[in-house]
Amino acid sequence: MGLEEKLPSGVLLTTVEGVAGYMRKASFWPATFGLACCAIEMMTTGGPKYDLARYGMEVFRASPRQADLMIVAGRVSQKMAPVLRQIYDQMPEPKWVLAMGVCASSGGMFNNYAIVQGVDHVVPVDMYLPGCPPRPEMLIDAILKLHDQVQQTKLGANRRDEVAELETAALRALPTSEMKGLLR
């Protein structure tokens, strides 16, 4: 005997956060920020073979004011970093960032003065996607994992408390330059 047998027909029990999370995850509108070879794989993901429309992402938005997911695909140069930040700032809340490829995640093989060593120095990143370049299947998997993360996002005062807690934890974290072990 399950719960569905005790409830009258047509009754659904949920929370506002649950419904809002489901609606948000089912209607991502990505802003394209393709900078290098990863952008080709990102475009392929929107094509008929992989079809991102199955997940509510029919159109890649050219305007940041119409997008809530920024996919940074490729290496970010020092000159492009302020532009990336400006586009991120123009996106409405709530917004998410996916760093696609090893160059966007950590600078990749370009360890020089001209390339930002990780896009997380410019904008907060919610999901990292490794690979050089990552396959379209990997991008779809990362987007689905981000869907799960978005569906669990809290709202209102609960969200502010969660953000403050995460920020405090990040400020208390040991800087990478002081870490010991495999990093040094």
JSON list of C-alpha atoms in Angstrom, two decimals:
[
{"chain": "A", "resi": 1, "resn": "MET", "atom": "CA", "xyz": [0.00, 0.00, 0.00]},
{"chain": "A", "resi": 2, "resn": "GLY", "atom": "CA", "xyz": [1.67, 3.20, -1.19]},
{"chain": "A", "resi": 3, "resn": "LEU", "atom": "CA", "xyz": [1.09, 6.87, -0.66]},
{"chain": "A", "resi": 4, "resn": "GLU", "atom": "CA", "xyz": [-0.74, 7.18, -3.99]},
{"chain": "A", "resi": 5, "resn": "GLU", "atom": "CA", "xyz": [-3.53, 4.94, -2.72]},
{"chain": "A", "resi": 6, "resn": "LYS", "atom": "CA", "xyz": [-4.18, 7.15, 0.32]},
{"chain": "A", "resi": 7, "resn": "LEU", "atom": "CA", "xyz": [-4.41, 10.41, -1.66]},
{"chain": "A", "resi": 8, "resn": "PRO", "atom": "CA", "xyz": [-7.44, 11.35, -3.73]},
{"chain": "A", "resi": 9, "resn": "SER", "atom": "CA", "xyz": [-6.96, 11.32, -7.48]},
{"chain": "A", "resi": 10, "resn": "GLY", "atom": "CA", "xyz": [-5.25, 14.40, -8.94]},
{"chain": "A", "resi": 11, "resn": "VAL", "atom": "CA", "xyz": [-3.49, 15.53, -5.76]},
{"chain": "A", "resi": 12, "resn": "LEU", "atom": "CA", "xyz": [0.22, 16.29, -5.90]},
{"chain": "A", "resi": 13, "resn": "LEU", "atom": "CA", "xyz": [2.36, 17.13, -2.89]},
{"chain": "A", "resi": 14, "resn": "THR", "atom": "CA", "xyz": [5.52, 19.17, -3.39]},
{"chain": "A", "resi": 15, "resn": "THR", "atom": "CA", "xyz": [7.26, 22.37, -2.33]},
{"chain": "A", "resi": 16, "resn": "VAL", "atom": "CA", "xyz": [7.58, 25.68, -4.13]},
{"chain": "A", "resi": 17, "resn": "GLU", "atom": "CA", "xyz": [11.35, 25.14, -4.27]},
{"chain": "A", "resi": 18, "resn": "GLY", "atom": "CA", "xyz": [10.77, 21.75, -5.90]},
{"chain": "A", "resi": 19, "resn": "VAL", "atom": "CA", "xyz": [8.48, 23.15, -8.60]},
{"chain": "A", "resi": 20, "resn": "ALA", "atom": "CA", "xyz": [10.73, 26.16, -9.25]},
{"chain": "A", "resi": 21, "resn": "GLY", "atom": "CA", "xyz": [13.80, 23.91, -9.46]},
{"chain": "A", "resi": 22, "resn": "TYR", "atom": "CA", "xyz": [12.07, 21.62, -11.93]},
{"chain": "A", "resi": 23, "resn": "MET", "atom": "CA", "xyz": [11.00, 24.54, -14.12]},
{"chain": "A", "resi": 24, "resn": "ARG", "atom": "CA", "xyz": [14.47, 26.10, -14.05]},
{"chain": "A", "resi": 25, "resn": "LYS", "atom": "CA", "xyz": [16.27, 22.90, -14.95]},
{"chain": "A", "resi": 26, "resn": "ALA", "atom": "CA", "xyz": [13.87, 22.20, -17.80]},
{"chain": "A", "resi": 27, "resn": "SER", "atom": "CA", "xyz": [14.34, 25.59, -19.44]},
{"chain": "A", "resi": 28, "resn": "PHE", "atom": "CA", "xyz": [18.03, 26.48, -19.59]},
{"chain": "A", "resi": 29, "resn": "TRP", "atom": "CA", "xyz": [18.81, 29.13, -22.17]},
{"chain": "A", "resi": 30, "resn": "PRO", "atom": "CA", "xyz": [22.55, 29.04, -22.81]},
{"chain": "A", "resi": 31, "resn": "ALA", "atom": "CA", "xyz": [24.62, 32.04, -23.83]},
{"chain": "A", "resi": 32, "resn": "THR", "atom": "CA", "xyz": [27.35, 31.07, -26.24]},
{"chain": "A", "resi": 33, "resn": "PHE", "atom": "CA", "xyz": [30.86, 32.10, -25.43]},
{"chain": "A", "resi": 34, "resn": "GLY", "atom": "CA", "xyz": [32.85, 29.96, -27.82]},
{"chain": "A", "resi": 35, "resn": "LEU", "atom": "CA", "xyz": [36.47, 31.01, -27.97]},
{"chain": "A", "resi": 36, "resn": "ALA", "atom": "CA", "xyz": [38.39, 28.09, -29.47]},
{"chain": "A", "resi": 37, "resn": "CYS", "atom": "CA", "xyz": [38.10, 24.49, -30.67]},
{"chain": "A", "resi": 38, "resn": "CYS", "atom": "CA", "xyz": [35.70, 23.57, -27.83]},
{"chain": "A", "resi": 39, "resn": "ALA", "atom": "CA", "xyz": [33.13, 25.84, -29.47]},
{"chain": "A", "resi": 40, "resn": "ILE", "atom": "CA", "xyz": [32.88, 23.44, -32.44]},
{"chain": "A", "resi": 41, "resn": "GLU", "atom": "CA", "xyz": [31.94, 20.61, -30.06]},
{"chain": "A", "resi": 42, "resn": "MET", "atom": "CA", "xyz": [29.43, 22.90, -28.33]},
{"chain": "A", "resi": 43, "resn": "MET", "atom": "CA", "xyz": [27.81, 23.75, -31.68]},
{"chain": "A", "resi": 44, "resn": "THR", "atom": "CA", "xyz": [27.69, 20.06, -32.56]},
{"chain": "A", "resi": 45, "resn": "THR", "atom": "CA", "xyz": [25.76, 19.41, -29.36]},
{"chain": "A", "resi": 46, "resn": "GLY", "atom": "CA", "xyz": [23.00, 21.71, -30.57]},
{"chain": "A", "resi": 47, "resn": "GLY", "atom": "CA", "xyz": [22.79, 19.91, -33.91]},
{"chain": "A", "resi": 48, "resn": "PRO", "atom": "CA", "xyz": [20.40, 17.12, -34.93]},
{"chain": "A", "resi": 49, "resn": "LYS", "atom": "CA", "xyz": [22.65, 14.22, -33.89]},
{"chain": "A", "resi": 50, "resn": "TYR", "atom": "CA", "xyz": [22.85, 15.20, -30.20]},
{"chain": "A", "resi": 51, "resn": "ASP", "atom": "CA", "xyz": [19.81, 17.53, -30.03]},
{"chain": "A", "resi": 52, "resn": "LEU", "atom": "CA", "xyz": [19.95, 19.66, -26.89]},
{"chain": "A", "resi": 53, "resn": "ALA", "atom": "CA", "xyz": [16.29, 20.53, -27.54]},
{"chain": "A", "resi": 54, "resn": "ARG", "atom": "CA", "xyz": [15.40, 17.34, -25.68]},
{"chain": "A", "resi": 55, "resn": "TYR", "atom": "CA", "xyz": [16.50, 19.12, -22.51]},
{"chain": "A", "resi": 56, "resn": "GLY", "atom": "CA", "xyz": [14.75, 22.45, -23.14]},
{"chain": "A", "resi": 57, "resn": "MET", "atom": "CA", "xyz": [17.77, 24.18, -24.69]},
{"chain": "A", "resi": 58, "resn": "GLU", "atom": "CA", "xyz": [16.57, 24.76, -28.24]},
{"chain": "A", "resi": 59, "resn": "VAL", "atom": "CA", "xyz": [18.36, 28.01, -28.97]},
{"chain": "A", "resi": 60, "resn": "PHE", "atom": "CA", "xyz": [21.76, 29.33, -27.96]},
{"chain": "A", "resi": 61, "resn": "ARG", "atom": "CA", "xyz": [21.12, 32.95, -27.03]},
{"chain": "A", "resi": 62, "resn": "ALA", "atom": "CA", "xyz": [23.22, 35.74, -28.50]},
{"chain": "A", "resi": 63, "resn": "SER", "atom": "CA", "xyz": [21.96, 38.24, -25.92]},
{"chain": "A", "resi": 64, "resn": "PRO", "atom": "CA", "xyz": [23.11, 37.74, -22.32]},
{"chain": "A", "resi": 65, "resn": "ARG", "atom": "CA", "xyz": [19.86, 39.26, -21.09]},
{"chain": "A", "resi": 66, "resn": "GLN", "atom": "CA", "xyz": [17.97, 36.25, -22.45]},
{"chain": "A", "resi": 67, "resn": "ALA", "atom": "CA", "xyz": [20.34, 33.59, -21.07]},
{"chain": "A", "resi": 68, "resn": "ASP", "atom": "CA", "xyz": [20.79, 31.91, -17.71]},
{"chain": "A", "resi": 69, "resn": "LEU", "atom": "CA", "xyz": [23.62, 29.47, -18.53]},
{"chain": "A", "resi": 70, "resn": "MET", "atom": "CA", "xyz": [27.00, 30.62, -19.84]},
{"chain": "A", "resi": 71, "resn": "ILE", "atom": "CA", "xyz": [29.07, 27.90, -21.47]},
{"chain": "A", "resi": 72, "resn": "VAL", "atom": "CA", "xyz": [32.65, 29.18, -21.67]},
{"chain": "A", "resi": 73, "resn": "ALA", "atom": "CA", "xyz": [34.15, 26.99, -24.37]},
{"chain": "A", "resi": 74, "resn": "GLY", "atom": "CA", "xyz": [37.88, 27.41, -24.89]},
{"chain": "A", "resi": 75, "resn": "ARG", "atom": "CA", "xyz": [40.78, 29.49, -23.69]},
{"chain": "A", "resi": 76, "resn": "VAL", "atom": "CA", "xyz": [40.15, 32.97, -22.30]},
{"chain": "A", "resi": 77, "resn": "SER", "atom": "CA", "xyz": [42.79, 35.59, -23.06]},
{"chain": "A", "resi": 78, "resn": "GLN", "atom": "CA", "xyz": [43.57, 38.46, -20.70]},
{"chain": "A", "resi": 79, "resn": "LYS", "atom": "CA", "xyz": [41.98, 40.86, -23.20]},
{"chain": "A", "resi": 80, "resn": "MET", "atom": "CA", "xyz": [38.80, 38.78, -23.40]},
{"chain": "A", "resi": 81, "resn": "ALA", "atom": "CA", "xyz": [38.39, 38.41, -19.60]},
{"chain": "A", "resi": 82, "resn": "PRO", "atom": "CA", "xyz": [36.73, 41.84, -19.04]},
{"chain": "A", "resi": 83, "resn": "VAL", "atom": "CA", "xyz": [34.31, 41.13, -21.90]},
{"chain": "A", "resi": 84, "resn": "LEU", "atom": "CA", "xyz": [33.46, 37.75, -20.37]},
{"chain": "A", "resi": 85, "resn": "ARG", "atom": "CA", "xyz": [32.81, 39.41, -17.00]},
{"chain": "A", "resi": 86, "resn": "GLN", "atom": "CA", "xyz": [30.65, 42.10, -18.60]},
{"chain": "A", "resi": 87, "resn": "ILE", "atom": "CA", "xyz": [28.50, 39.49, -20.35]},
{"chain": "A", "resi": 88, "resn": "TYR", "atom": "CA", "xyz": [28.21, 37.53, -17.09]},
{"chain": "A", "resi": 89, "resn": "ASP", "atom": "CA", "xyz": [27.12, 40.69, -15.23]},
{"chain": "A", "resi": 90, "resn": "GLN", "atom": "CA", "xyz": [24.44, 41.38, -17.88]},
{"chain": "A", "resi": 91, "resn": "MET", "atom": "CA", "xyz": [22.84, 37.95, -17.39]},
{"chain": "A", "resi": 92, "resn": "PRO", "atom": "CA", "xyz": [19.76, 37.94, -15.12]},
{"chain": "A", "resi": 93, "resn": "GLU", "atom": "CA", "xyz": [19.73, 36.02, -11.82]},
{"chain": "A", "resi": 94, "resn": "PRO", "atom": "CA", "xyz": [19.74, 33.08, -11.34]},
{"chain": "A", "resi": 95, "resn": "LYS", "atom": "CA", "xyz": [22.66, 32.30, -13.63]},
{"chain": "A", "resi": 96, "resn": "TRP", "atom": "CA", "xyz": [25.09, 29.43, -13.98]},
{"chain": "A", "resi": 97, "resn": "VAL", "atom": "CA", "xyz": [28.49, 28.99, -15.64]},
{"chain": "A", "resi": 98, "resn": "LEU", "atom": "CA", "xyz": [29.91, 25.85, -17.23]},
{"chain": "A", "resi": 99, "resn": "ALA", "atom": "CA", "xyz": [33.66, 25.85, -18.01]},
{"chain": "A", "resi": 100, "resn": "MET", "atom": "CA", "xyz": [34.01, 23.64, -21.08]},
{"chain": "A", "resi": 101, "resn": "GLY", "atom": "CA", "xyz": [37.41, 22.15, -21.82]},
{"chain": "A", "resi": 102, "resn": "VAL", "atom": "CA", "xyz": [40.71, 22.10, -20.03]},
{"chain": "A", "resi": 103, "resn": "CYS", "atom": "CA", "xyz": [41.65, 25.57, -21.34]},
{"chain": "A", "resi": 104, "resn": "ALA", "atom": "CA", "xyz": [38.58, 27.20, -19.76]},
{"chain": "A", "resi": 105, "resn": "SER", "atom": "CA", "xyz": [39.00, 25.17, -16.58]},
{"chain": "A", "resi": 106, "resn": "SER", "atom": "CA", "xyz": [42.72, 25.68, -15.93]},
{"chain": "A", "resi": 107, "resn": "GLY", "atom": "CA", "xyz": [44.41, 27.38, -18.88]},
{"chain": "A", "resi": 108, "resn": "GLY", "atom": "CA", "xyz": [45.30, 24.05, -20.46]},
{"chain": "A", "resi": 109, "resn": "MET", "atom": "CA", "xyz": [48.61, 23.79, -22.27]},
{"chain": "A", "resi": 110, "resn": "PHE", "atom": "CA", "xyz": [48.77, 27.58, -22.58]},
{"chain": "A", "resi": 111, "resn": "ASN", "atom": "CA", "xyz": [50.69, 28.40, -19.41]},
{"chain": "A", "resi": 112, "resn": "ASN", "atom": "CA", "xyz": [51.71, 31.94, -20.35]},
{"chain": "A", "resi": 113, "resn": "TYR", "atom": "CA", "xyz": [50.97, 35.57, -19.58]},
{"chain": "A", "resi": 114, "resn": "ALA", "atom": "CA", "xyz": [48.31, 35.98, -22.28]},
{"chain": "A", "resi": 115, "resn": "ILE", "atom": "CA", "xyz": [45.85, 33.26, -21.17]},
{"chain": "A", "resi": 116, "resn": "VAL", "atom": "CA", "xyz": [43.75, 33.32, -18.00]},
{"chain": "A", "resi": 117, "resn": "GLN", "atom": "CA", "xyz": [44.67, 30.22, -15.99]},
{"chain": "A", "resi": 118, "resn": "GLY", "atom": "CA", "xyz": [41.10, 29.17, -15.33]},
{"chain": "A", "resi": 119, "resn": "VAL", "atom": "CA", "xyz": [37.92, 31.10, -16.04]},
{"chain": "A", "resi": 120, "resn": "ASP", "atom": "CA", "xyz": [37.07, 30.88, -12.33]},
{"chain": "A", "resi": 121, "resn": "HIS", "atom": "CA", "xyz": [39.45, 33.84, -11.87]},
{"chain": "A", "resi": 122, "resn": "VAL", "atom": "CA", "xyz": [36.91, 35.92, -13.83]},
{"chain": "A", "resi": 123, "resn": "VAL", "atom": "CA", "xyz": [33.46, 34.46, -13.08]},
{"chain": "A", "resi": 124, "resn": "PRO", "atom": "CA", "xyz": [32.19, 31.91, -10.54]},
{"chain": "A", "resi": 125, "resn": "VAL", "atom": "CA", "xyz": [32.02, 28.47, -12.16]},
{"chain": "A", "resi": 126, "resn": "ASP", "atom": "CA", "xyz": [29.31, 25.96, -11.27]},
{"chain": "A", "resi": 127, "resn": "MET", "atom": "CA", "xyz": [30.49, 23.00, -13.38]},
{"chain": "A", "resi": 128, "resn": "TYR", "atom": "CA", "xyz": [33.86, 22.07, -14.87]},
{"chain": "A", "resi": 129, "resn": "LEU", "atom": "CA", "xyz": [34.01, 19.89, -17.98]},
{"chain": "A", "resi": 130, "resn": "PRO", "atom": "CA", "xyz": [37.48, 18.41, -18.67]},
{"chain": "A", "resi": 131, "resn": "GLY", "atom": "CA", "xyz": [38.80, 17.31, -22.03]},
{"chain": "A", "resi": 132, "resn": "CYS", "atom": "CA", "xyz": [40.65, 18.69, -25.01]},
{"chain": "A", "resi": 133, "resn": "PRO", "atom": "CA", "xyz": [38.18, 19.15, -26.62]},
{"chain": "A", "resi": 134, "resn": "PRO", "atom": "CA", "xyz": [35.37, 17.44, -24.70]},
{"chain": "A", "resi": 135, "resn": "ARG", "atom": "CA", "xyz": [32.99, 15.35, -26.77]},
{"chain": "A", "resi": 136, "resn": "PRO", "atom": "CA", "xyz": [29.36, 16.46, -27.20]},
{"chain": "A", "resi": 137, "resn": "GLU", "atom": "CA", "xyz": [28.27, 13.51, -25.03]},
{"chain": "A", "resi": 138, "resn": "MET", "atom": "CA", "xyz": [30.44, 14.88, -22.22]},
{"chain": "A", "resi": 139, "resn": "LEU", "atom": "CA", "xyz": [28.82, 18.31, -22.55]},
{"chain": "A", "resi": 140, "resn": "ILE", "atom": "CA", "xyz": [25.36, 16.77, -22.37]},
{"chain": "A", "resi": 141, "resn": "ASP", "atom": "CA", "xyz": [26.41, 14.81, -19.27]},
{"chain": "A", "resi": 142, "resn": "ALA", "atom": "CA", "xyz": [27.74, 17.98, -17.62]},
{"chain": "A", "resi": 143, "resn": "ILE", "atom": "CA", "xyz": [24.51, 19.82, -18.44]},
{"chain": "A", "resi": 144, "resn": "LEU", "atom": "CA", "xyz": [22.44, 17.00, -16.94]},
{"chain": "A", "resi": 145, "resn": "LYS", "atom": "CA", "xyz": [24.58, 17.12, -13.78]},
{"chain": "A", "resi": 146, "resn": "LEU", "atom": "CA", "xyz": [24.04, 20.87, -13.68]},
{"chain": "A", "resi": 147, "resn": "HIS", "atom": "CA", "xyz": [20.29, 20.19, -14.03]},
{"chain": "A", "resi": 148, "resn": "ASP", "atom": "CA", "xyz": [20.45, 18.13, -10.83]},
{"chain": "A", "resi": 149, "resn": "GLN", "atom": "CA", "xyz": [22.37, 20.90, -9.09]},
{"chain": "A", "resi": 150, "resn": "VAL", "atom": "CA", "xyz": [19.83, 23.54, -10.23]},
{"chain": "A", "resi": 151, "resn": "GLN", "atom": "CA", "xyz": [16.85, 21.46, -9.14]},
{"chain": "A", "resi": 152, "resn": "GLN", "atom": "CA", "xyz": [18.26, 21.31, -5.60]},
{"chain": "A", "resi": 153, "resn": "THR", "atom": "CA", "xyz": [18.87, 25.09, -5.45]},
{"chain": "A", "resi": 154, "resn": "LYS", "atom": "CA", "xyz": [17.10, 26.83, -2.60]},
{"chain": "A", "resi": 155, "resn": "LEU", "atom": "CA", "xyz": [15.04, 30.01, -2.94]},
{"chain": "A", "resi": 156, "resn": "GLY", "atom": "CA", "xyz": [14.77, 33.32, -1.09]},
{"chain": "A", "resi": 157, "resn": "ALA", "atom": "CA", "xyz": [16.25, 33.59, 2.39]},
{"chain": "A", "resi": 158, "resn": "ASN", "atom": "CA", "xyz": [17.36, 29.95, 2.26]},
{"chain": "A", "resi": 159, "resn": "ARG", "atom": "CA", "xyz": [19.39, 30.72, -0.86]},
{"chain": "A", "resi": 160, "resn": "ARG", "atom": "CA", "xyz": [21.01, 33.78, 0.73]},
{"chain": "A", "resi": 161, "resn": "ASP", "atom": "CA", "xyz": [22.02, 31.69, 3.74]},
{"chain": "A", "resi": 162, "resn": "GLU", "atom": "CA", "xyz": [23.41, 28.95, 1.46]},
{"chain": "A", "resi": 163, "resn": "VAL", "atom": "CA", "xyz": [25.44, 31.48, -0.58]},
{"chain": "A", "resi": 164, "resn": "ALA", "atom": "CA", "xyz": [26.79, 33.13, 2.58]},
{"chain": "A", "resi": 165, "resn": "GLU", "atom": "CA", "xyz": [27.81, 29.74, 3.96]},
{"chain": "A", "resi": 166, "resn": "LEU", "atom": "CA", "xyz": [29.58, 28.75, 0.73]},
{"chain": "A", "resi": 167, "resn": "GLU", "atom": "CA", "xyz": [31.33, 32.11, 0.56]},
{"chain": "A", "resi": 168, "resn": "THR", "atom": "CA", "xyz": [32.56, 31.77, 4.14]},
{"chain": "A", "resi": 169, "resn": "ALA", "atom": "CA", "xyz": [33.87, 28.27, 3.42]},
{"chain": "A", "resi": 170, "resn": "ALA", "atom": "CA", "xyz": [35.68, 29.54, 0.31]},
{"chain": "A", "resi": 171, "resn": "LEU", "atom": "CA", "xyz": [37.31, 32.36, 2.26]},
{"chain": "A", "resi": 172, "resn": "ARG", "atom": "CA", "xyz": [38.51, 29.93, 4.94]},
{"chain": "A", "resi": 173, "resn": "ALA", "atom": "CA", "xyz": [40.02, 27.56, 2.34]},
{"chain": "A", "resi": 174, "resn": "LEU", "atom": "CA", "xyz": [43.78, 27.26, 2.23]},
{"chain": "A", "resi": 175, "resn": "PRO", "atom": "CA", "xyz": [45.28, 29.16, -0.74]},
{"chain": "A", "resi": 176, "resn": "THR", "atom": "CA", "xyz": [46.68, 26.92, -3.47]},
{"chain": "A", "resi": 177, "resn": "SER", "atom": "CA", "xyz": [50.15, 28.45, -3.02]},
{"chain": "A", "resi": 178, "resn": "GLU", "atom": "CA", "xyz": [50.24, 27.16, 0.58]},
{"chain": "A", "resi": 179, "resn": "MET", "atom": "CA", "xyz": [49.03, 23.63, -0.18]},
{"chain": "A", "resi": 180, "resn": "LYS", "atom": "CA", "xyz": [51.44, 20.73, 0.20]},
{"chain": "A", "resi": 181, "resn": "GLY", "atom": "CA", "xyz": [51.56, 17.34, -1.48]},
{"chain": "A", "resi": 182, "resn": "LEU", "atom": "CA", "xyz": [50.90, 16.63, -5.12]},
{"chain": "A", "resi": 183, "resn": "LEU", "atom": "CA", "xyz": [50.54, 20.30, -6.02]},
{"chain": "A", "resi": 184, "resn": "ARG", "atom": "CA", "xyz": [54.15, 21.13, -5.10]}
]
